[in-house]
Short mmCIF file of C-alpha atoms in Angstrom, two decimals:
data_model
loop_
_atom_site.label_atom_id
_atom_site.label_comp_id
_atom_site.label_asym_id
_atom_site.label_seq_id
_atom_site.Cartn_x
_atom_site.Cartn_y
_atom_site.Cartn_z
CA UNK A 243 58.36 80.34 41.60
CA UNK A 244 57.76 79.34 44.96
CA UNK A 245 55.88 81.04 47.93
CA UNK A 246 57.53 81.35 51.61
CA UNK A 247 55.09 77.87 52.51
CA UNK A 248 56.81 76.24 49.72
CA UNK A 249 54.07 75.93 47.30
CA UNK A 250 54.09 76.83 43.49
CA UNK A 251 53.60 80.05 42.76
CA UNK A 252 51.08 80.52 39.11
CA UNK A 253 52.19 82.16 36.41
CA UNK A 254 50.63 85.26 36.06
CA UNK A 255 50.16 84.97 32.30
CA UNK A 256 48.13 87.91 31.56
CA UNK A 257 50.18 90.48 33.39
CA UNK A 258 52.97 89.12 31.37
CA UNK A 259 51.10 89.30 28.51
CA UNK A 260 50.20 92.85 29.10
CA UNK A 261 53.81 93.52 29.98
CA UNK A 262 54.96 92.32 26.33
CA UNK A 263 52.23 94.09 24.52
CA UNK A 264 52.70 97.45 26.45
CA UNK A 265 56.27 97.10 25.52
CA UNK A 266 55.72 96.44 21.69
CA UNK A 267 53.29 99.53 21.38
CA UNK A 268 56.02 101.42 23.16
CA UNK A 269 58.34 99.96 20.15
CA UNK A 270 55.96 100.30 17.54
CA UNK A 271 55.25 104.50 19.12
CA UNK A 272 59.00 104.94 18.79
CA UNK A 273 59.49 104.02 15.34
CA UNK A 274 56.39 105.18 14.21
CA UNK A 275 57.23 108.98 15.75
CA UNK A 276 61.11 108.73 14.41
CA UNK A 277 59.33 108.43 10.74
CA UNK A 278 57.45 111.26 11.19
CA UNK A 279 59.86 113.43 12.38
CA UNK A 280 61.47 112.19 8.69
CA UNK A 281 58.93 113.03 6.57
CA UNK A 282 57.16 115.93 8.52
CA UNK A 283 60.57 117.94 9.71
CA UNK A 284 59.10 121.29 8.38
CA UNK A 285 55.68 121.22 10.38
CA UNK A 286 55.92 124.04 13.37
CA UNK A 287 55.98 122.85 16.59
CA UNK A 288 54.08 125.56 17.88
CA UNK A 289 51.32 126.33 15.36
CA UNK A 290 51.15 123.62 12.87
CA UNK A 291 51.61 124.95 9.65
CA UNK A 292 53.85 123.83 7.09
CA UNK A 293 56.88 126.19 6.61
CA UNK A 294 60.02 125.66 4.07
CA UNK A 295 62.50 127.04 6.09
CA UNK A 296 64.78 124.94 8.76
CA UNK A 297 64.45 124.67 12.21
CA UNK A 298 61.06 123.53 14.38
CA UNK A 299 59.22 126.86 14.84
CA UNK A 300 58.03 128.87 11.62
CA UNK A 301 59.61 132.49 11.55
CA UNK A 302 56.74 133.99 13.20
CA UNK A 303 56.70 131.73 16.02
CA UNK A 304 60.01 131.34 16.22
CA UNK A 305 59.93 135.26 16.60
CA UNK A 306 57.72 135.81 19.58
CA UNK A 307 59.73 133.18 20.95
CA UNK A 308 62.66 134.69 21.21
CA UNK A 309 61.10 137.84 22.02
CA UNK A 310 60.04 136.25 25.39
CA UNK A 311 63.71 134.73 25.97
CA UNK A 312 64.76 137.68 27.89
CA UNK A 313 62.67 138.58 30.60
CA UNK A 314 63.72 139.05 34.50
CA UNK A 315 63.28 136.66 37.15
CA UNK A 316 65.05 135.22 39.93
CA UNK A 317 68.25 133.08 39.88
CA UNK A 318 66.65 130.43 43.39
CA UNK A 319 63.27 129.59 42.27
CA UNK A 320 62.64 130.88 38.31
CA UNK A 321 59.86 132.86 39.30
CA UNK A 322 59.28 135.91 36.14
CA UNK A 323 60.30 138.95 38.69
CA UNK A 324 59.06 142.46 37.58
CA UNK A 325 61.28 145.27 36.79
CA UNK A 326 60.71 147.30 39.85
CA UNK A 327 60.40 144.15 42.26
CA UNK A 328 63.84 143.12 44.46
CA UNK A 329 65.85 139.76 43.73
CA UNK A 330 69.70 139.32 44.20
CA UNK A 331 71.09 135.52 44.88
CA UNK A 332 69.50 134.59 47.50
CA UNK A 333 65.83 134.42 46.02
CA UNK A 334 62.70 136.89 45.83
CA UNK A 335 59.62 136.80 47.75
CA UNK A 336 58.06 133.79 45.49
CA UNK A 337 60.60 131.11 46.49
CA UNK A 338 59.31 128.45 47.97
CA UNK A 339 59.59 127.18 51.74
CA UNK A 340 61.81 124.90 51.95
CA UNK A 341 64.24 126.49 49.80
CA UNK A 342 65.05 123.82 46.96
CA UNK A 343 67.99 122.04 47.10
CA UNK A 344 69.38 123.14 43.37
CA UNK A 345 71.30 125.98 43.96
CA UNK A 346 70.83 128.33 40.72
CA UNK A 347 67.73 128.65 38.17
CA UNK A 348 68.63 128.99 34.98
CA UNK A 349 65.50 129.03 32.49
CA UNK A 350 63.87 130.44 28.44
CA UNK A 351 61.08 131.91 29.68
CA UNK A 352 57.35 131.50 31.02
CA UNK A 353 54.97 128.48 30.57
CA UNK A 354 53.21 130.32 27.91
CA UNK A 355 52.35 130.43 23.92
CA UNK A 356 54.24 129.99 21.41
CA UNK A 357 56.98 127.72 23.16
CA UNK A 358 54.30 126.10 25.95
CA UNK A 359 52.43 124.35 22.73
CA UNK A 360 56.03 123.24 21.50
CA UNK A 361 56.39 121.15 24.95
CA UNK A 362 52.79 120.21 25.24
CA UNK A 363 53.72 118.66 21.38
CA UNK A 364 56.95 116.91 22.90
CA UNK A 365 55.19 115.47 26.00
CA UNK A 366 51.73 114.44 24.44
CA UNK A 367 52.34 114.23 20.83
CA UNK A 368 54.88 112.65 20.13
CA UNK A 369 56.63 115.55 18.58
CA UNK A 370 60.73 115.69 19.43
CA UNK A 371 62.21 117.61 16.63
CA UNK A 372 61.96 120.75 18.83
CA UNK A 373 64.06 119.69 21.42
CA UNK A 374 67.69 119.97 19.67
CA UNK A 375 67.05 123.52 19.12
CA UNK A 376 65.58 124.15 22.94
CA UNK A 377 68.35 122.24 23.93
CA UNK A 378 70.65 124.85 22.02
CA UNK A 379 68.89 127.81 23.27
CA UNK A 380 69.28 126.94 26.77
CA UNK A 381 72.55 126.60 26.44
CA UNK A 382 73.29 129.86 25.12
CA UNK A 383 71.42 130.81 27.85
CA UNK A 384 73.53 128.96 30.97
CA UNK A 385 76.75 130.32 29.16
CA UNK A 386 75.49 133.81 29.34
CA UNK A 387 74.16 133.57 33.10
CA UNK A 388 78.26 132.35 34.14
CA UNK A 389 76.74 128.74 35.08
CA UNK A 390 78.92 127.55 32.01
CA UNK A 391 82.43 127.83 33.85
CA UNK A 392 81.60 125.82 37.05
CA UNK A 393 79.57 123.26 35.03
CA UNK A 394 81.06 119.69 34.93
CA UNK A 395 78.50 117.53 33.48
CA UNK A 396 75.03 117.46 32.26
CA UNK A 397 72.02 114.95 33.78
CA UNK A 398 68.02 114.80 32.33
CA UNK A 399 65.26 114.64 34.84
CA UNK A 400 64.40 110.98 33.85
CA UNK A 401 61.18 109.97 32.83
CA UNK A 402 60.27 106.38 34.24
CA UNK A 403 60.70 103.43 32.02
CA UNK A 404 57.08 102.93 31.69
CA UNK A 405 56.12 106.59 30.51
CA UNK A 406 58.65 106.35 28.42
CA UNK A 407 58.15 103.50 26.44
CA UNK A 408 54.32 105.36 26.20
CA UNK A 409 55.70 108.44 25.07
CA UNK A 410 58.00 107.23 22.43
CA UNK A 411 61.48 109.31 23.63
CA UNK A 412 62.33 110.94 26.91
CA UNK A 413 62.58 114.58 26.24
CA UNK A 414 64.77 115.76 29.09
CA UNK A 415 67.09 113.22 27.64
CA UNK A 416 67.06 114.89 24.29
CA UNK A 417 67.37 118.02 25.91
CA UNK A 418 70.02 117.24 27.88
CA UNK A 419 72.20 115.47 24.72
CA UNK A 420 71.72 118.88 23.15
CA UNK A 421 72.97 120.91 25.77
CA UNK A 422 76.27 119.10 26.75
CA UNK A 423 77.04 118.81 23.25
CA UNK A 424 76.30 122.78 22.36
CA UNK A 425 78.72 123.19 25.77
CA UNK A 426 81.25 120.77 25.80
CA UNK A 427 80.36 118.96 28.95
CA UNK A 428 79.95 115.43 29.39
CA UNK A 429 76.09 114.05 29.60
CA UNK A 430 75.74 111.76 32.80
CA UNK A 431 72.63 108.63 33.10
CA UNK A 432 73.29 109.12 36.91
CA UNK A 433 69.33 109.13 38.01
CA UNK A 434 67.05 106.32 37.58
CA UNK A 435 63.27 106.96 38.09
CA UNK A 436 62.43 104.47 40.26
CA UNK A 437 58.64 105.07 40.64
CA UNK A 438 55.91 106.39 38.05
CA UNK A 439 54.58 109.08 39.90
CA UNK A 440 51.00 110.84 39.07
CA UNK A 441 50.47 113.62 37.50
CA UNK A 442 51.37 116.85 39.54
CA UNK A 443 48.66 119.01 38.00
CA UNK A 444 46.80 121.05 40.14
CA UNK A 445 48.48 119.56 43.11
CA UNK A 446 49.85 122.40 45.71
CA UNK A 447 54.06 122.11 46.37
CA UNK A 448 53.50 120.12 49.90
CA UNK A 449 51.46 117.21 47.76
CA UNK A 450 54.02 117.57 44.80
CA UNK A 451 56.82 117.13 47.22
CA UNK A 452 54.83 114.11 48.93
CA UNK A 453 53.93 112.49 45.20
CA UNK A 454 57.91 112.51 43.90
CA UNK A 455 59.48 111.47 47.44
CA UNK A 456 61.45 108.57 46.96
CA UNK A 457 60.96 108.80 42.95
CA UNK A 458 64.63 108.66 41.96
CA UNK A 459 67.78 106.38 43.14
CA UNK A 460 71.22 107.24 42.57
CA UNK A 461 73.21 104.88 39.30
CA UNK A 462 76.91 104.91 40.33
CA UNK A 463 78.94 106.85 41.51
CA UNK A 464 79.45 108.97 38.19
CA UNK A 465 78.63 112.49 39.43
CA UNK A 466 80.95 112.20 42.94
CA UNK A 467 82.23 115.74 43.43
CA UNK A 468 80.84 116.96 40.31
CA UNK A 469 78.80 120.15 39.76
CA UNK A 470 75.87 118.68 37.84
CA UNK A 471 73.18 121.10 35.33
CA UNK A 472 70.45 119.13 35.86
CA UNK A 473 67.82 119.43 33.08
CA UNK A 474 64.27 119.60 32.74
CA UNK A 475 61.47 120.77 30.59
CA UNK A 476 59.48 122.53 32.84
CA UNK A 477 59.54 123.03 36.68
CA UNK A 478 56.14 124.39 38.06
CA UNK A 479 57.02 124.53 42.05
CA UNK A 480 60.34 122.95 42.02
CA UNK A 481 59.36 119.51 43.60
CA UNK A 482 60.36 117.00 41.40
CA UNK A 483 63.68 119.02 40.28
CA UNK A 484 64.27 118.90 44.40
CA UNK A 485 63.80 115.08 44.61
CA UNK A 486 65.76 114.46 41.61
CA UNK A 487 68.44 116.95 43.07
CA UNK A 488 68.67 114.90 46.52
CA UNK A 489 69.68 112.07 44.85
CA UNK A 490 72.60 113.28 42.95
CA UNK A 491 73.52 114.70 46.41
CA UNK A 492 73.00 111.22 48.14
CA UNK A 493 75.21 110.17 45.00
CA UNK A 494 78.14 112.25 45.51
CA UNK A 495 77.14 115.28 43.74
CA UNK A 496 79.33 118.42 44.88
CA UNK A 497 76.91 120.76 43.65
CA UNK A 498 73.42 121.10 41.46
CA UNK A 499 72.13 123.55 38.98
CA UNK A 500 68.89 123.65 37.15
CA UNK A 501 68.02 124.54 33.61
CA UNK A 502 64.62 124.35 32.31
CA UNK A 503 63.22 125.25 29.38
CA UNK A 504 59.80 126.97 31.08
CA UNK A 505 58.84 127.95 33.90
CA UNK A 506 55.03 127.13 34.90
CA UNK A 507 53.04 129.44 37.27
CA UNK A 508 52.03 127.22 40.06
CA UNK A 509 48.65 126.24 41.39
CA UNK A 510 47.01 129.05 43.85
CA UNK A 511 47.99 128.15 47.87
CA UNK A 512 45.46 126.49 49.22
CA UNK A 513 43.36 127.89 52.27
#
């Protein structure tokens, strides 16, 4: 390759070489999960312990899961509201300035034990044979909020190629395949993730919205007056779910809804 003087550009050998190898660990991750998820498919998600019985959680896990499915909170932001507190449509007092561009929350429950060690298992350890059955609850859960009749097609909150590959899977994909199949609807790949952001931990909304500005382009022109239930695992302050909502907009999107599968209480405002 040549530079704009003309002369030839070296071959940067070891950043292809790192590219390769990164790429055949990500191989070697996927393959080596997948067979685990074979011969460890009665491990719970949550706790650990071995159980007989199908499905990802044992019974007692799976129990105070459900338990927690239920609880109040508000339809704009997916804040837990208590029982003598005001919502209605519009929001409640925790939504976030500027309003998010998603137009209606629809979530499990909290960020907390058993089901917040079932995600912190999908994103950091490799384990994916909860995510069908999230997948299924949630969408028991948009068909009983009414989100189900104006739905027209599913989209995942992408992960960027390179997490990816590190992770093994993309959960919000598997999430996603779950829920437009439990509902019918078709499953778009209308985002790409464009940039590997940081890690939003800690960070206040204004930084989050700063960090994932820019982080996801438009593919075609597959969601043009559609209304589109984007997916997600968890949403803390809404930031990336905004970004990743503006570009479905930018690609022709008539209208967006969000279903996650927790809701994280975020970091305290900074004085």
């Amino acid at each position: 390759m040549k530079t704009a003087t003309g002369r030839q550009r070296p071959l940067d050998i070891a950043g292809a070489a790192a590219t390769i190898v990164f790429m055949v660990r990500g191989a070697i991750t996927l393959c080596w999960r997948g067979l685990l998820d074979l011969a460890l498919p009665t491990v719970c998600a949550a706790c650990g312990r071995r159980d007989e019985r199908a499905g990802p959680l044992c019974p007692s896990c799976a129990a105070a899961l459900l338990g927690q499915v239920d609880g109040r909170y508000c339809p704009r932001c997916g804040a837990g509201i208590g029982e003598n507190l005001p919502v209605d449509e519009d929001g409640c007092f925790q939504c976030p300035t500027p309003v998010p561009r998603f137009q209606r929350v629809v979530r499990l429950t909290a960020y907390e034990p058993p089901l917040a060690e079932v995600i912190r298992g999908m994103k950091f350890r490799g384990v994916r044979h909860g995510c069908r059955w999230l997948g299924r609850l949630l969408a028991d859960r948009v068909a009983a909020t009414g989100e189900l009749a104006s739905v027209d097609a599913v989209q995942h909150v992408p992960l960027h190629w390179i997490r990816r590959l590190d992770r093994g899977f993309d959960q919000g994909r598997l999430l996603a395949a779950a829920i437009a199949r439990r509902i019918g609807r078709p499953r778009l790949e209308a985002l790409r993730r464009v940039r590997n952001t940081p890690p939003q931990v800690n960070l206040p909304r204004t930084r989050r919205l700063e960090n994932v500005r820019g982080a996801f382009k438009p593919v075609g022109r597959d969601a043009e007056g559609l209304h589109v239930l984007l997916v997600d695992d968890v949403t803390t302050t809404g930031a990336t779910a905004d970004e990743a909502t503006r570009a479905l907009l930018a690609g022709g999107a008539r209208r967006v809804s969000l279903a996650v599968v927790a809701k994280a209480e975020p970091p305290p405002r900074q004085t």
